[in-house]
Short mmCIF file of C-alpha atoms in Angstrom, two decimals:
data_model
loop_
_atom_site.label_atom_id
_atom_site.label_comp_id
_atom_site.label_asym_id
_atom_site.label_seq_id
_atom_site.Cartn_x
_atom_site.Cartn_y
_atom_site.Cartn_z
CA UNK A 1299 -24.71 -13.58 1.00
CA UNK A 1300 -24.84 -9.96 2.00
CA UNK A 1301 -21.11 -9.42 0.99
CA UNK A 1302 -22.17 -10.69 -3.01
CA UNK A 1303 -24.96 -8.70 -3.11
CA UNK A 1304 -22.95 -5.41 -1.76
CA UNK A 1305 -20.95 -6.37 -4.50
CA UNK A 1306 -23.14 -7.19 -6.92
CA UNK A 1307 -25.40 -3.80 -6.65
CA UNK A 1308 -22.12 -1.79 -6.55
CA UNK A 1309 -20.38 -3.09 -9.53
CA UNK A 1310 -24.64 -2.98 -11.40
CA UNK A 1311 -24.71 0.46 -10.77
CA UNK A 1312 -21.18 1.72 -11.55
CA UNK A 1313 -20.50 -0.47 -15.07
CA UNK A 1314 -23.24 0.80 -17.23
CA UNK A 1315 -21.40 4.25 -16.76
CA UNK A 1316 -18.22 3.54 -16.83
CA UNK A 1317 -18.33 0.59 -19.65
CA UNK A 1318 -19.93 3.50 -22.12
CA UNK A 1319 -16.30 5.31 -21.55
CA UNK A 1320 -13.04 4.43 -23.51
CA UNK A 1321 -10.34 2.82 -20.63
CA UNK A 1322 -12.40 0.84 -18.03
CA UNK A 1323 -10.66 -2.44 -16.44
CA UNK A 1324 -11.51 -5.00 -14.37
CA UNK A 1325 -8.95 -7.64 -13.18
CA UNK A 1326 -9.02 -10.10 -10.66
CA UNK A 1327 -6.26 -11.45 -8.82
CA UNK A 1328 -5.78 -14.18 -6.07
CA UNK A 1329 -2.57 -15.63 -4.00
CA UNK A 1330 -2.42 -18.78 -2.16
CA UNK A 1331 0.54 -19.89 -0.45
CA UNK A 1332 1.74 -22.93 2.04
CA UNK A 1333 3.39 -21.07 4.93
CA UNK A 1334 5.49 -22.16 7.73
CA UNK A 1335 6.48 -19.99 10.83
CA UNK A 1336 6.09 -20.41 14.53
CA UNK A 1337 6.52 -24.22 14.32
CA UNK A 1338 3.10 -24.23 12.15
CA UNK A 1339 2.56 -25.44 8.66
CA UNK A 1340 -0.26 -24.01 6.89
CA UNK A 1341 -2.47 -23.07 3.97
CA UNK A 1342 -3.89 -19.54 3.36
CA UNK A 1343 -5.79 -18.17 0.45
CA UNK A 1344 -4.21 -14.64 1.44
CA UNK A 1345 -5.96 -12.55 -1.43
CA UNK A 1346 -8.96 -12.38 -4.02
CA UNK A 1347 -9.60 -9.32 -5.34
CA UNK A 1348 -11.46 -7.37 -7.92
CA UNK A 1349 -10.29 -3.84 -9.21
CA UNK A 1350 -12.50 -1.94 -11.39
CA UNK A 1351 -11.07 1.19 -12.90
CA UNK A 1352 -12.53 3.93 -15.41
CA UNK A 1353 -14.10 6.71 -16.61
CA UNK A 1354 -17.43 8.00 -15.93
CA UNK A 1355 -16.50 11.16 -18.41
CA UNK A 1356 -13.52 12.53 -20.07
CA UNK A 1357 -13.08 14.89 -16.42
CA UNK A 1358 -14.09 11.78 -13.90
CA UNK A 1359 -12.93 8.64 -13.01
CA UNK A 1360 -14.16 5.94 -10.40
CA UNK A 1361 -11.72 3.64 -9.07
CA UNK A 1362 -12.59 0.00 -6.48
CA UNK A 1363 -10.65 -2.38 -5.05
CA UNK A 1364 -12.87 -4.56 -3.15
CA UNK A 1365 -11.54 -8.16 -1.35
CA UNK A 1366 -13.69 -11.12 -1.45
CA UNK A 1367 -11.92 -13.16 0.73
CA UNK A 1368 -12.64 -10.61 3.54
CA UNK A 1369 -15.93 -10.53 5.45
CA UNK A 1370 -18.18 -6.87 5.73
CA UNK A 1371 -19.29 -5.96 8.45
CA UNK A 1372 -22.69 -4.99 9.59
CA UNK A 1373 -21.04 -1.79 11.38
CA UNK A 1374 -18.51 -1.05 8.56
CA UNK A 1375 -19.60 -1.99 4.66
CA UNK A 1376 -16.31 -0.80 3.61
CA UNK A 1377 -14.37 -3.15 5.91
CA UNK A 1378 -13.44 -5.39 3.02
CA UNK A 1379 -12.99 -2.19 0.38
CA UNK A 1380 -9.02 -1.10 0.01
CA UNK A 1381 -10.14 1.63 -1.82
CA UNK A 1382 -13.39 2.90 -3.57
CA UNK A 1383 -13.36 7.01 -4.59
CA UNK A 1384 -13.98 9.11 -7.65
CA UNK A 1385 -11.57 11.41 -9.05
CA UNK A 1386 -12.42 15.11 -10.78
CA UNK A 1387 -9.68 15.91 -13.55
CA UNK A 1388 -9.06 19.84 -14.55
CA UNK A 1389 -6.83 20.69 -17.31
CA UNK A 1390 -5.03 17.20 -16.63
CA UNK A 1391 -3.02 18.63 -13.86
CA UNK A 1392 -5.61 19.15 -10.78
CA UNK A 1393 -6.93 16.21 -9.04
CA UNK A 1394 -9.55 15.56 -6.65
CA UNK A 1395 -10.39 13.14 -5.10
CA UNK A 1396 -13.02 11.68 -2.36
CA UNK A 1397 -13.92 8.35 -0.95
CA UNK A 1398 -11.95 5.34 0.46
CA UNK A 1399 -8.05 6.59 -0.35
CA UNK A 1400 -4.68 4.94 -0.07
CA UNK A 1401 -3.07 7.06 2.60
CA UNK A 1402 -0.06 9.29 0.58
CA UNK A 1403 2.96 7.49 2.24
CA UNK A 1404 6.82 7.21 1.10
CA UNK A 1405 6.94 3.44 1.41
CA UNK A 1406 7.13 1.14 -1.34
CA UNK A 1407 5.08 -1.25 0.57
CA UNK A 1408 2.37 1.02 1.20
CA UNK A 1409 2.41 1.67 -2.52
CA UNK A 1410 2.58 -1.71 -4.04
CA UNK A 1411 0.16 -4.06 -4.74
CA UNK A 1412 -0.84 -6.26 -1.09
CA UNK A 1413 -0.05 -9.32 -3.22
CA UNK A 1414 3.38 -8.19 -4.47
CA UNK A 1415 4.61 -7.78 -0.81
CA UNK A 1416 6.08 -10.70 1.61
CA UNK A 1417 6.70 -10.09 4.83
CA UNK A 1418 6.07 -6.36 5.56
CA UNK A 1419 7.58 -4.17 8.14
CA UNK A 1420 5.92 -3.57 11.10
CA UNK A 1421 5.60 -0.25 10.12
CA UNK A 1422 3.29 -1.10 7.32
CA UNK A 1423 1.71 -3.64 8.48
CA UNK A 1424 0.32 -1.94 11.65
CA UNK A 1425 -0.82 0.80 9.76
CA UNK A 1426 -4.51 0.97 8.19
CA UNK A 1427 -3.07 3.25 5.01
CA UNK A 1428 -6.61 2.73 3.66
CA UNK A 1429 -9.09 5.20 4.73
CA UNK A 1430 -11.84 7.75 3.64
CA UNK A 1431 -10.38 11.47 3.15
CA UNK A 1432 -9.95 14.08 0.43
CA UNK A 1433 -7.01 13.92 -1.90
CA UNK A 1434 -5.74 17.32 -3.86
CA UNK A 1435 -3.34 16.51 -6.43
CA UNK A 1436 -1.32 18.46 -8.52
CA UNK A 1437 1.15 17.58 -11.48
CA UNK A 1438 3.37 20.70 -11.89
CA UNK A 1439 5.26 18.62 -14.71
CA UNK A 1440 4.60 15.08 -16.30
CA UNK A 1441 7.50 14.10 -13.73
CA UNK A 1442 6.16 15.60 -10.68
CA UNK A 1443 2.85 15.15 -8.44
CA UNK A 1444 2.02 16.69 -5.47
CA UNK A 1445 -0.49 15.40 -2.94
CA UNK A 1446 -2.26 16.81 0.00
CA UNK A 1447 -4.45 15.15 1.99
CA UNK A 1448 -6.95 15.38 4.74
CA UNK A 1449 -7.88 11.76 6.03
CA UNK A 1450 -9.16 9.91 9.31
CA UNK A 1451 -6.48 8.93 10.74
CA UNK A 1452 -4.58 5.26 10.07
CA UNK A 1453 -5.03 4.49 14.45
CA UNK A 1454 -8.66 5.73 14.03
CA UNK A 1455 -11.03 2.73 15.58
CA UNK A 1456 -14.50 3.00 16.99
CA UNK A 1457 -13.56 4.01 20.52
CA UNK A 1458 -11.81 6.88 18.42
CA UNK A 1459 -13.26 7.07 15.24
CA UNK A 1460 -13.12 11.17 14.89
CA UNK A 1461 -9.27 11.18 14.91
CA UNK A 1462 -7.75 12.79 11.84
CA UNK A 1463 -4.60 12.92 9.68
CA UNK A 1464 -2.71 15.65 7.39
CA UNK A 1465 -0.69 13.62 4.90
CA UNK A 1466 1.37 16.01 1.93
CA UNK A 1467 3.36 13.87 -0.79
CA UNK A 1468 5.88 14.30 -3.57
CA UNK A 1469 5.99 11.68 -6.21
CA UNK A 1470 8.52 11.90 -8.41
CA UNK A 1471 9.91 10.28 -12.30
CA UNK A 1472 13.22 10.33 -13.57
CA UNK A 1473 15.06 8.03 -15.91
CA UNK A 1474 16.01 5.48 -13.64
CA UNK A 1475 14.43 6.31 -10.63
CA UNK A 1476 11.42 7.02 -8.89
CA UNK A 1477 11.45 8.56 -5.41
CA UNK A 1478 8.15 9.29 -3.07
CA UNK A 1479 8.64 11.57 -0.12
CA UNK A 1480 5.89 12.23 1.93
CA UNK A 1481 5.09 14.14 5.71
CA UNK A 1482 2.43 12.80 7.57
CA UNK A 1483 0.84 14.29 10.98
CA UNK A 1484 -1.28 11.19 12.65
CA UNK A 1485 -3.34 12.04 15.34
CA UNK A 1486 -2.97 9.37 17.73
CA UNK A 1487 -5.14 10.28 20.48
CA UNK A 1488 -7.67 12.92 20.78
CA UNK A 1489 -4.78 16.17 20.45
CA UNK A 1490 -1.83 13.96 20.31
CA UNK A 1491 -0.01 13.27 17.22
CA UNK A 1492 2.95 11.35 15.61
CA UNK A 1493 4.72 13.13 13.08
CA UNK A 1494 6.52 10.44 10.22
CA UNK A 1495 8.72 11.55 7.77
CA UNK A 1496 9.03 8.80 5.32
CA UNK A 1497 10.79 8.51 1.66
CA UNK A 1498 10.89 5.40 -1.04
CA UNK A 1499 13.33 4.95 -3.69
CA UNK A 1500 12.76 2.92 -6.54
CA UNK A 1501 16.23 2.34 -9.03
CA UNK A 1502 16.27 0.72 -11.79
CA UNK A 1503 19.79 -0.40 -13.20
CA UNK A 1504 19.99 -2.86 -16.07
CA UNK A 1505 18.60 -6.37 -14.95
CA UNK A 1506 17.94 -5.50 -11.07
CA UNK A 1507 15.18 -3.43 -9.86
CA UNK A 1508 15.72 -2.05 -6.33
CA UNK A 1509 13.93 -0.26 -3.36
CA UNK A 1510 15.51 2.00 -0.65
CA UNK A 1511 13.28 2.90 1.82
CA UNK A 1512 13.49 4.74 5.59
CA UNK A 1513 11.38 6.21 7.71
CA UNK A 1514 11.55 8.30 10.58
CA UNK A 1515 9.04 8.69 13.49
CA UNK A 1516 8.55 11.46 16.17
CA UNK A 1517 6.06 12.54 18.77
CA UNK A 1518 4.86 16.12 17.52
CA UNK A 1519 6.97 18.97 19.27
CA UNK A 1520 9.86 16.49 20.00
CA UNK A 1521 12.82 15.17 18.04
CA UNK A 1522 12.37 11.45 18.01
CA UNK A 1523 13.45 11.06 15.08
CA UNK A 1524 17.05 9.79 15.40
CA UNK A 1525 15.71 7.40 17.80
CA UNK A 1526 12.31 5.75 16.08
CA UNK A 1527 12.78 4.96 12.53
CA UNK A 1528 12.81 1.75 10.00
CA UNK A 1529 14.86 1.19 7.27
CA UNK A 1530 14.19 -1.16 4.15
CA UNK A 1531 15.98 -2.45 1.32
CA UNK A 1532 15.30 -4.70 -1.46
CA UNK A 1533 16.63 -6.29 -4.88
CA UNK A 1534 15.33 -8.18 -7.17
CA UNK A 1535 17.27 -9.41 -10.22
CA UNK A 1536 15.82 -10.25 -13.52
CA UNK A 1537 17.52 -13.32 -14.13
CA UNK A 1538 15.69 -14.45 -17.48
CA UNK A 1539 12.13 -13.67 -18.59
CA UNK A 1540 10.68 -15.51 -16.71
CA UNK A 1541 13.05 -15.77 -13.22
CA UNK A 1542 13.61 -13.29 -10.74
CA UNK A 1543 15.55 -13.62 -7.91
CA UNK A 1544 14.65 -11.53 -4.50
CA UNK A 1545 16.24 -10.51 -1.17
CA UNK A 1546 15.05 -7.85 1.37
CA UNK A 1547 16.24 -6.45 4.61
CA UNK A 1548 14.65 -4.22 6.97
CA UNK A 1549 16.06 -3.24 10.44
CA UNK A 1550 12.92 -1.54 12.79
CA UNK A 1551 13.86 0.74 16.19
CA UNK A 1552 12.23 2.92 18.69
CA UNK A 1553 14.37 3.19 21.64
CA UNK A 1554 12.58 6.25 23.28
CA UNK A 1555 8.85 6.86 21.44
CA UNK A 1556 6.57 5.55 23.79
CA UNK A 1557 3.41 6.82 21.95
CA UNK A 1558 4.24 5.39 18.86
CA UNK A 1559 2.00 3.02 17.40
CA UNK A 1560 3.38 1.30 14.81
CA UNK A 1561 7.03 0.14 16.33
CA UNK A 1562 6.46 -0.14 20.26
CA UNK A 1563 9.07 1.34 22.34
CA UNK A 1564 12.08 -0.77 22.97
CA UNK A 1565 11.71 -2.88 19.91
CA UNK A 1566 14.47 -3.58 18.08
CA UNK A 1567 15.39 -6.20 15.36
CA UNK A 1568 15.93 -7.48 12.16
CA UNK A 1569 13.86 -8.90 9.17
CA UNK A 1570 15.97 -10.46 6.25
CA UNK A 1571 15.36 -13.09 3.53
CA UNK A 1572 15.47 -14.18 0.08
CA UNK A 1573 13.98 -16.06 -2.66
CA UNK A 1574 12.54 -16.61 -6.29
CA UNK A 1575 9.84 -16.01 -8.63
CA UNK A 1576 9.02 -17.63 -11.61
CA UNK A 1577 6.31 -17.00 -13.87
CA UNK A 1578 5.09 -19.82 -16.32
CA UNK A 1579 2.72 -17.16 -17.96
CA UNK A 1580 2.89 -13.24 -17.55
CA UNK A 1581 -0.21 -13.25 -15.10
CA UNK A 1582 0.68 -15.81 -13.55
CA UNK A 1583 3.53 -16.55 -10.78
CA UNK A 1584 4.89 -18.83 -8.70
CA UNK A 1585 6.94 -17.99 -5.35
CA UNK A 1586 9.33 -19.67 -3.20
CA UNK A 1587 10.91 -17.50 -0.06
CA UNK A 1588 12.05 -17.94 3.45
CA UNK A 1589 12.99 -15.23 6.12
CA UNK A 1590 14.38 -14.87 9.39
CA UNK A 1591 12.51 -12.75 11.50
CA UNK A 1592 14.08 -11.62 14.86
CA UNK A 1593 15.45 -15.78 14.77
CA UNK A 1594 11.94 -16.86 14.04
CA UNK A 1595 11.54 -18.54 10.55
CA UNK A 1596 8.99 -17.91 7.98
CA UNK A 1597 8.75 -19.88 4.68
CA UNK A 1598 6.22 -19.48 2.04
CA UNK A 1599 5.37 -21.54 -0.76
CA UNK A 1600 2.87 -20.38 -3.40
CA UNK A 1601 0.68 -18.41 -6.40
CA UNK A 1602 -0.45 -15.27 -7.76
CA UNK A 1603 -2.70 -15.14 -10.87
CA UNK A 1604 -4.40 -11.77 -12.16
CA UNK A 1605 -7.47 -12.33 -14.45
CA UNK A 1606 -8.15 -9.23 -16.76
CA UNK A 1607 -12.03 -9.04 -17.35
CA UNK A 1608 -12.43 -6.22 -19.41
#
């Protein structure tokens, strides 16, 4: 009951604003899927969530993700938020921004929708890229955006909630692709940090859409790098309007980091698998994948549908 009526006196006091201004959504989207891994078959509503998105003024914008399908918690109201900051606009090239952020990060997991990825990396998936901080953005051209940011950092909990983070980000457009390249200092400890150097690639040619990602991981002052890293790829191939065939790979290593906490020292393996998506309607689709990780099996069965409110 408390989570609805967070909710509820949230969305009551931010809609009258933004609804008076040109551009406000609100969608809604959900997955459900029949899993099987680990010898286990089961069911799992995996998402429900509401994004609202607009404009206070012509200068300032408000954007929230918030899950429903995730419990808050007396001791963090924001546990079940992804995101929830407002943006200041200048001359349509500065940005600022302040509140719940995604953390800037050159992985096309971290910047895709939760619902859109199967099967993350351990990289990603360890990582808590949502957290509060100050974004500065600037778009030199309408082709290039530049981030820096000053967070708490992703391995923050509350027996170290005061750790921090240093994230600085180029985003990039260009006819047929779209890279992001970001360098990120994590503090991991109270004065240790792990340095990442991490860059997406997004390529578009014809009927196949396809990301290149690595990653590369280091204890601060050390070279680590060669050592500690994850690499991803994925294709998926438009076969009709309304088919699209997938397969991903990613191959995770640290053979010398012992610090590092997301891929533990000595960990080494692959991730690969493949499947299809069809989509009856355009907000709505149906999945069907399997994937072998490190010889363990996982096979997932299932939905997404998006709802667009306003």
């Amino acid at each position: 009951m408390k989570r609805f009526a967070l909710i509820f006196l949230t969305a009551a006091f931010l809609a009258p604003a933004v609804y008076a201004q040109n551009g406000v959504s609100v969608d809604v989207t959900t997955r459900a899927s029949l899993n099987y891994s680990d010898d286990a078959l089961n069911f799992s509503a995996e998402y429900l969530a509401v994004d609202l998105v607009g404009y206070v003024s012509d200068n300032f914008a408000v954007a929230v993700r918030q899950n429903l399908n995730q419990p808050i918690m007396y001791n963090n109201v924001f546990a079940a938020t992804d995101w929830a900051f407002f943006t200041w606009i200048w001359k349509e090239k500065f940005e600022l921004s302040a509140g719940k952020i995604v953390t800037a990060y050159g992985s096309s997991e971290v910047n895709s929708n939760t619902w859109d990825v199967f099967q993350f990396s351990r990289n990603a998936f360890v990582m808590d890229y949502y957290v509060p901080g100050i974004n500065f953005g600037y778009r030199f051209t309408d082709n290039d955006y530049f981030q820096l940011q000053l967070t708490r950092s992703p391995f923050a909990y509350e027996s170290n909630s005061g750790l921090k983070a240093v994230n600085l980000c180029w985003r990039g457009v260009r006819e047929r692709w779209k890279p992001v390249v970001s360098v990120n200092l994590f503090e991991i400890a109270k004065g240790a940090f792990e340095s990442n150097i991490a860059m997406s690639n997004n390529i578009k040619l014809g009927d196949f859409d396809i990301n290149a990602d690595i990653v590369l991981r280091s204890r601060l002052g050390r070279f680590d790098f060669i050592d500690d890293f994850t690499v991803l790829g994925e294709g998926v191939w438009s076969a009709s309007d309304k088919l699209k065939v997938t397969a991903k790979m990613i191959y995770e290593r640290n053979g010398s980091f012992e610090q590092d906490r997301l891929v533990p020292s000595g960990f080494s393996g692959f991730n690969v698998g493949a499947g299809a998506y069809y989509y009856p309607m355009n907000n709505f689709r149906v999945h069907a994948l399997a994937f072998l990780n490190r010889g363990v099996p996982f096979v997932s069965v299932g939905a997404t549908w998006s709802l667009k409110i306003l």
